[in-house]
Short mmCIF file of N, CA and C in Angstrom, two decimals:
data_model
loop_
_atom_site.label_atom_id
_atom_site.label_comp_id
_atom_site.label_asym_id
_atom_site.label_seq_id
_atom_site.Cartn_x
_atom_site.Cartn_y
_atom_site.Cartn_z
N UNK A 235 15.35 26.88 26.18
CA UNK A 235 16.33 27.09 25.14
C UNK A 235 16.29 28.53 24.65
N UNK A 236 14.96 29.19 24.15
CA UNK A 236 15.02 30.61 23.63
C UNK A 236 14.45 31.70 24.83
N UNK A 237 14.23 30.65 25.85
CA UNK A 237 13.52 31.94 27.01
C UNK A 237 12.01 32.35 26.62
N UNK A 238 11.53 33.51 26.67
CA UNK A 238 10.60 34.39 26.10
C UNK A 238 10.58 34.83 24.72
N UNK A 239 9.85 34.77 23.77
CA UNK A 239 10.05 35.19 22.67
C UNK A 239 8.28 36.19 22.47
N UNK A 240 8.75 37.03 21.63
CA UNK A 240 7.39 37.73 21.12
C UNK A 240 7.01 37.31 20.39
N UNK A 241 5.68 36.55 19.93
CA UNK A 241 5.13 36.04 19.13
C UNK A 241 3.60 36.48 18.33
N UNK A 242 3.15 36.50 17.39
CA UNK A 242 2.31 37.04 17.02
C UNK A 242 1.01 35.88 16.23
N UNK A 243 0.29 35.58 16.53
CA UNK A 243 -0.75 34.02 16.72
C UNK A 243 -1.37 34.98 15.33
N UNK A 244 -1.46 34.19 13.90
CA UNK A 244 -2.33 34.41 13.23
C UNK A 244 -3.44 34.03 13.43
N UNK A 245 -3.55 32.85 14.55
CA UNK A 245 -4.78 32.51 14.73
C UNK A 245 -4.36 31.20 16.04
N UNK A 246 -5.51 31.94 16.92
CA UNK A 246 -5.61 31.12 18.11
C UNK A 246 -5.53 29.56 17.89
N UNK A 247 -4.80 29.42 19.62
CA UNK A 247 -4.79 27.49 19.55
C UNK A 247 -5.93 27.25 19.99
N UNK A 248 -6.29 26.27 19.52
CA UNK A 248 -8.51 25.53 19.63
C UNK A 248 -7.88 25.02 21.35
N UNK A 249 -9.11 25.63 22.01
CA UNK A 249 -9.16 24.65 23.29
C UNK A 249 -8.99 23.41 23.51
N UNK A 250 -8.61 22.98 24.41
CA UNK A 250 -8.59 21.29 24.72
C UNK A 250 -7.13 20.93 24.11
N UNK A 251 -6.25 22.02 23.18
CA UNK A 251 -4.98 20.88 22.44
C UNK A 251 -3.86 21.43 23.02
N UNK A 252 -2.83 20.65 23.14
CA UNK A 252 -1.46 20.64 24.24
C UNK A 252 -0.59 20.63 22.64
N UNK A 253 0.54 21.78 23.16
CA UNK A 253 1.68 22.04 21.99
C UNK A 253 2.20 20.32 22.37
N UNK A 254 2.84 19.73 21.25
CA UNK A 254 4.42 18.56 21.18
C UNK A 254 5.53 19.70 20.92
N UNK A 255 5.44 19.84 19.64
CA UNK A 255 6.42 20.55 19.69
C UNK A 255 6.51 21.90 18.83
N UNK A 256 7.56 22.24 18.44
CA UNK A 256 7.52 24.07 17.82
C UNK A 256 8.86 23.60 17.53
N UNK A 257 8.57 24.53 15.99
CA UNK A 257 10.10 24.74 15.04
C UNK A 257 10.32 25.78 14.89
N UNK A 258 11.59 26.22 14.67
CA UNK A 258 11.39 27.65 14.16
C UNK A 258 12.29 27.52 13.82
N UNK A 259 11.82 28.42 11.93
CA UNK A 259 12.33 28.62 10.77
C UNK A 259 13.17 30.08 10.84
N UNK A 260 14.12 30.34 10.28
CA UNK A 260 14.58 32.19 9.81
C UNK A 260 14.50 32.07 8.32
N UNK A 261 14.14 32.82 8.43
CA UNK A 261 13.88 33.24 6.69
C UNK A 261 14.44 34.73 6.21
N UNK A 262 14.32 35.24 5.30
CA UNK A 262 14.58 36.60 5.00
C UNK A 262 13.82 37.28 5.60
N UNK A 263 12.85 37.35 5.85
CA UNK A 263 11.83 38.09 6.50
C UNK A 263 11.89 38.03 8.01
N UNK A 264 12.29 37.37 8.55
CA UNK A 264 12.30 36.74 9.95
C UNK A 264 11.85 35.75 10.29
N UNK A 265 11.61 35.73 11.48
CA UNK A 265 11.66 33.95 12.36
C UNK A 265 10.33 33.63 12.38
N UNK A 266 9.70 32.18 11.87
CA UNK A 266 8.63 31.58 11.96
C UNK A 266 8.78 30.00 12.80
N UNK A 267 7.48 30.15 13.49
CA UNK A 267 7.31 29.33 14.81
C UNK A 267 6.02 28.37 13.98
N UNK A 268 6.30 27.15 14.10
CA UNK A 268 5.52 25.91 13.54
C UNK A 268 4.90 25.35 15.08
N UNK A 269 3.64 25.10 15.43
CA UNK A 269 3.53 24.09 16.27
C UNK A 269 2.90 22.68 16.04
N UNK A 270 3.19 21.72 16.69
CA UNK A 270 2.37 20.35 16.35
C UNK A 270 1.70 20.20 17.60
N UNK A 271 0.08 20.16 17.38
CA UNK A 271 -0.59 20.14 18.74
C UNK A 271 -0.93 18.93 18.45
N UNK A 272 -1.36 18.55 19.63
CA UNK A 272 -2.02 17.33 20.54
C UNK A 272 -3.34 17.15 20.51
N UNK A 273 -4.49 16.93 20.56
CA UNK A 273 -5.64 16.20 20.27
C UNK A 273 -6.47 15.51 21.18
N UNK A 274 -6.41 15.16 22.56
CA UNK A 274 -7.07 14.19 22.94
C UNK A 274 -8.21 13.40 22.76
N UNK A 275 -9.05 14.25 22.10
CA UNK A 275 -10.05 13.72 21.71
C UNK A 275 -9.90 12.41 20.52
N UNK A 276 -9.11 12.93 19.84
CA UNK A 276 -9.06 12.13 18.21
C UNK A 276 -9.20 10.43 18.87
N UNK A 277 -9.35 9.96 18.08
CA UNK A 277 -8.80 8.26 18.84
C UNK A 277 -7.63 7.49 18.51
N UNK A 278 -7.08 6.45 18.82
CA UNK A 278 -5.97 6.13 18.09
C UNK A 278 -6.71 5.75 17.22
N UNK A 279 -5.78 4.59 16.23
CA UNK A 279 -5.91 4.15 15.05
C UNK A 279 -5.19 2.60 15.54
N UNK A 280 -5.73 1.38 15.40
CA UNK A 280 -5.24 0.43 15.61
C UNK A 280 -5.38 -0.89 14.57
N UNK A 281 -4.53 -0.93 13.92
CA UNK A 281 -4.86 -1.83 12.45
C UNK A 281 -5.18 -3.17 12.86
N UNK A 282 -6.43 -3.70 12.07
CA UNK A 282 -7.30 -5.09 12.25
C UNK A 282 -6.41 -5.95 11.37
N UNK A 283 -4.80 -6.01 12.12
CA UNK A 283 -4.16 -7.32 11.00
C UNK A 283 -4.03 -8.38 12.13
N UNK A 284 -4.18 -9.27 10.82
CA UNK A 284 -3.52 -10.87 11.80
C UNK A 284 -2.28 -10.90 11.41
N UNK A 285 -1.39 -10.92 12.83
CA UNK A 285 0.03 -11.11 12.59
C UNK A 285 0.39 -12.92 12.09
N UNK A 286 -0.39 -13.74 12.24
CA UNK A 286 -0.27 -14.91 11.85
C UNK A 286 -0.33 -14.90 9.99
N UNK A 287 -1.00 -13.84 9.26
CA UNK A 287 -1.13 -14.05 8.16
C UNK A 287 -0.14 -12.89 7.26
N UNK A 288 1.01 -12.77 8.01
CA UNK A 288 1.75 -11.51 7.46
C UNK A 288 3.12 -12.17 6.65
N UNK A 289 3.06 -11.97 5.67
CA UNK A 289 4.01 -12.62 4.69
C UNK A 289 5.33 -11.51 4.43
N UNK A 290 6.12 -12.24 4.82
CA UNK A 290 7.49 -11.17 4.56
C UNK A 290 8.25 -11.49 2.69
N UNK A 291 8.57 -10.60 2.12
CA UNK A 291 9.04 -10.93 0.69
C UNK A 291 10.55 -10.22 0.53
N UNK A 292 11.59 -11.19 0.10
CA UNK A 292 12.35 -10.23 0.00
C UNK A 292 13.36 -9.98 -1.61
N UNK A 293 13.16 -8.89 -2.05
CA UNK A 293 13.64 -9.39 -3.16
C UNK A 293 15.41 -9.27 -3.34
N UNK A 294 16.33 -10.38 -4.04
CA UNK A 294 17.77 -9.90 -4.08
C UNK A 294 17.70 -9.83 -5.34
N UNK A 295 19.76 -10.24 -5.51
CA UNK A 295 20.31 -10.22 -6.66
C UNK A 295 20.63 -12.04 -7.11
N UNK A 296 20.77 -13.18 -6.33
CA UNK A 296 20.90 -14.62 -6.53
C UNK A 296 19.29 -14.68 -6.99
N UNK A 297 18.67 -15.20 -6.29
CA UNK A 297 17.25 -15.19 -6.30
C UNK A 297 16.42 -13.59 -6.30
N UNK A 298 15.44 -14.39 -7.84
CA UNK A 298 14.10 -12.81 -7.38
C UNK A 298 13.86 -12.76 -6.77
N UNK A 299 12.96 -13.65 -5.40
CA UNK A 299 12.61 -13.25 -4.29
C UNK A 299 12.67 -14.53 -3.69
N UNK A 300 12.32 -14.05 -2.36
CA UNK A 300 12.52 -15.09 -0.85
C UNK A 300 11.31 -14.83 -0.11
N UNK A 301 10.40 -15.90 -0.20
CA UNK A 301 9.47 -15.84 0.55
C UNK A 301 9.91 -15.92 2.42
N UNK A 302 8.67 -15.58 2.97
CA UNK A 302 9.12 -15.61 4.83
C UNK A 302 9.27 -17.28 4.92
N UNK A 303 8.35 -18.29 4.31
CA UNK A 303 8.28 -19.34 4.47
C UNK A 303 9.41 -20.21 3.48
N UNK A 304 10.74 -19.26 3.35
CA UNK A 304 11.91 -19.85 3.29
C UNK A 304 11.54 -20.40 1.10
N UNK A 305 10.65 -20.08 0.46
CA UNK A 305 10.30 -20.35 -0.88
C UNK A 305 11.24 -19.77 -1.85
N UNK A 306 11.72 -19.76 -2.51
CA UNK A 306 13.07 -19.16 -4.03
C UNK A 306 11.91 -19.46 -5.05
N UNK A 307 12.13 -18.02 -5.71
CA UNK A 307 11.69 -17.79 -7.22
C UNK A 307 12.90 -17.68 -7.98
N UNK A 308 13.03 -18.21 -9.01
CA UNK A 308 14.86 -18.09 -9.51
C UNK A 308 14.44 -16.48 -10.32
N UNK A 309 15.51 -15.81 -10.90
CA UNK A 309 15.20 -14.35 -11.62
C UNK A 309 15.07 -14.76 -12.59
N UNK A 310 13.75 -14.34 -13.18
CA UNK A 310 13.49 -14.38 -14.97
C UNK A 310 14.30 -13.98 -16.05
N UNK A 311 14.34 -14.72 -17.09
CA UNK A 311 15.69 -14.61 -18.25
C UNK A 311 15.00 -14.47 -19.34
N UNK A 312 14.12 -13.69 -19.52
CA UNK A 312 13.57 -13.03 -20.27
C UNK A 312 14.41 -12.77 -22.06
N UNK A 313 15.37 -11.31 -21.32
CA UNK A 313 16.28 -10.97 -22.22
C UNK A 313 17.32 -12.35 -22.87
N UNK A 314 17.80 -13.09 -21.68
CA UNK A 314 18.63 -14.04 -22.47
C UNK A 314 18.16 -14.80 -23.20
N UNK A 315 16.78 -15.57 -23.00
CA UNK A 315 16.22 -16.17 -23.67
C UNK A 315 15.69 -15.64 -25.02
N UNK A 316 15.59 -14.97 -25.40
CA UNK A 316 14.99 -13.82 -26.35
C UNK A 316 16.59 -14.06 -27.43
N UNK A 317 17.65 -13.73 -26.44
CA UNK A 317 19.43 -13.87 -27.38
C UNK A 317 19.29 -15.09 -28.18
N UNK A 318 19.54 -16.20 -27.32
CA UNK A 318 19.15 -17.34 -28.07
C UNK A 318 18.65 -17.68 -28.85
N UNK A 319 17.08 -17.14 -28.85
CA UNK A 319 16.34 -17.96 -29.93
C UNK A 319 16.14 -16.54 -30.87
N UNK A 320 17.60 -15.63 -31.01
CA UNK A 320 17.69 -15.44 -32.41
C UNK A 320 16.82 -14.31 -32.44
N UNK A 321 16.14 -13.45 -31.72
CA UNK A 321 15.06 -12.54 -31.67
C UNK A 321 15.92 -11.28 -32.22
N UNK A 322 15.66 -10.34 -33.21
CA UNK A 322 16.68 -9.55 -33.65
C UNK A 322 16.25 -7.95 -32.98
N UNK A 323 15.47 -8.05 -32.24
CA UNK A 323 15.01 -7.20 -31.09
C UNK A 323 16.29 -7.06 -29.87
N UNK A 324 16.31 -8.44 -29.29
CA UNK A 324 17.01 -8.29 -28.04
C UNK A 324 18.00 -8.17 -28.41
N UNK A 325 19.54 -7.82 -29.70
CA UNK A 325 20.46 -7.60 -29.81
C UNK A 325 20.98 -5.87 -30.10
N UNK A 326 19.65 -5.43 -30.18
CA UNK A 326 19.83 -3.96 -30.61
C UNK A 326 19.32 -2.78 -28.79
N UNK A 327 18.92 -3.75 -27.81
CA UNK A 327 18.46 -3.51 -26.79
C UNK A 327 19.88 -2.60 -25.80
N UNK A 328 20.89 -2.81 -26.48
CA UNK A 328 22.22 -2.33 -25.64
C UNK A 328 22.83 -1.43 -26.31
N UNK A 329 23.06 -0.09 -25.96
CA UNK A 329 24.14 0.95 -26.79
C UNK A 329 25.09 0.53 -27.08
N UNK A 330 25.81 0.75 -28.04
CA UNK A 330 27.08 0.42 -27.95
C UNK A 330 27.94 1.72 -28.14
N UNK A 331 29.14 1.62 -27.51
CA UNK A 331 29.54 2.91 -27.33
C UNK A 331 30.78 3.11 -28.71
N UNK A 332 30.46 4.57 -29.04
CA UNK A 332 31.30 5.11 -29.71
C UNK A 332 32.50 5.02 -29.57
N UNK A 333 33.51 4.58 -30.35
CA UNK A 333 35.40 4.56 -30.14
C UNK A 333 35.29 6.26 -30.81
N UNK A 334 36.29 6.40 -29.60
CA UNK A 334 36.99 8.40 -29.72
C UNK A 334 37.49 8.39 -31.20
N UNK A 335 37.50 9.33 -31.89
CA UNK A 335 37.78 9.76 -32.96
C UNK A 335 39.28 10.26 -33.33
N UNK A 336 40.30 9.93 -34.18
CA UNK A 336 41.47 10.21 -33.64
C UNK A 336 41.24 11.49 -34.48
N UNK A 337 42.55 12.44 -33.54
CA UNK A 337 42.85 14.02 -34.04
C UNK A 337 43.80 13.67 -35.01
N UNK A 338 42.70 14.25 -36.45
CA UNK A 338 43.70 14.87 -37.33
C UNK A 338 44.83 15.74 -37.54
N UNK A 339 45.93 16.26 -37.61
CA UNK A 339 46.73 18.02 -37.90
C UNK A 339 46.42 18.35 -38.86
#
């Protein structure tokens, strides 16, 4: 893609690591070259889950949530319940909006 470019290594690549890939930025100053090296040594990483014990959750707007095993939590009514029984808290909980002011002459 860029051919040959002149480049200037603030600091050498460690033996043993293979470039992925290289970005390059322009800036006011000029062009900067990013690389992501390779590793062989490192090891993977392989997570100790049991896929048998993996619970999916999903939350909407009908139901709070939906378990994987098909379960409904209904959504908590907290606030409405609070209206009802008269709580003089939950009626002051909502702005109410200002009516425009009419122009005097």
């Amino acid at each position: 893609m860029f051919g040959k470019v002149k480049v200037i290594l603030h600091r050498p690549l460690p033996d043993g690591f293979k470039i992925k890939t290289a970005s390059v930025t322009k800036t006011t100053d000029g062009y900067y070259i990013t690389f992501s090296l390779e590793d062989k040594t490192v090891p993977e990483i392989k997570p100790d889950i049991n896929p048998d014990k993996i619970t999916g959750i999903d939350v909407g707007l009908k139901e709070f949530l939906t378990t994987s095993s098909g379960e409904t939590v209904a959504i908590p009514q907290h606030y409405r319940k609070a209206q009802k029984h008269g709580n003089p808290e939950a009626s002051f909980t909502t702005k109410q909006r200002k009516q425009p002011q009419a122009k005097s002459s």
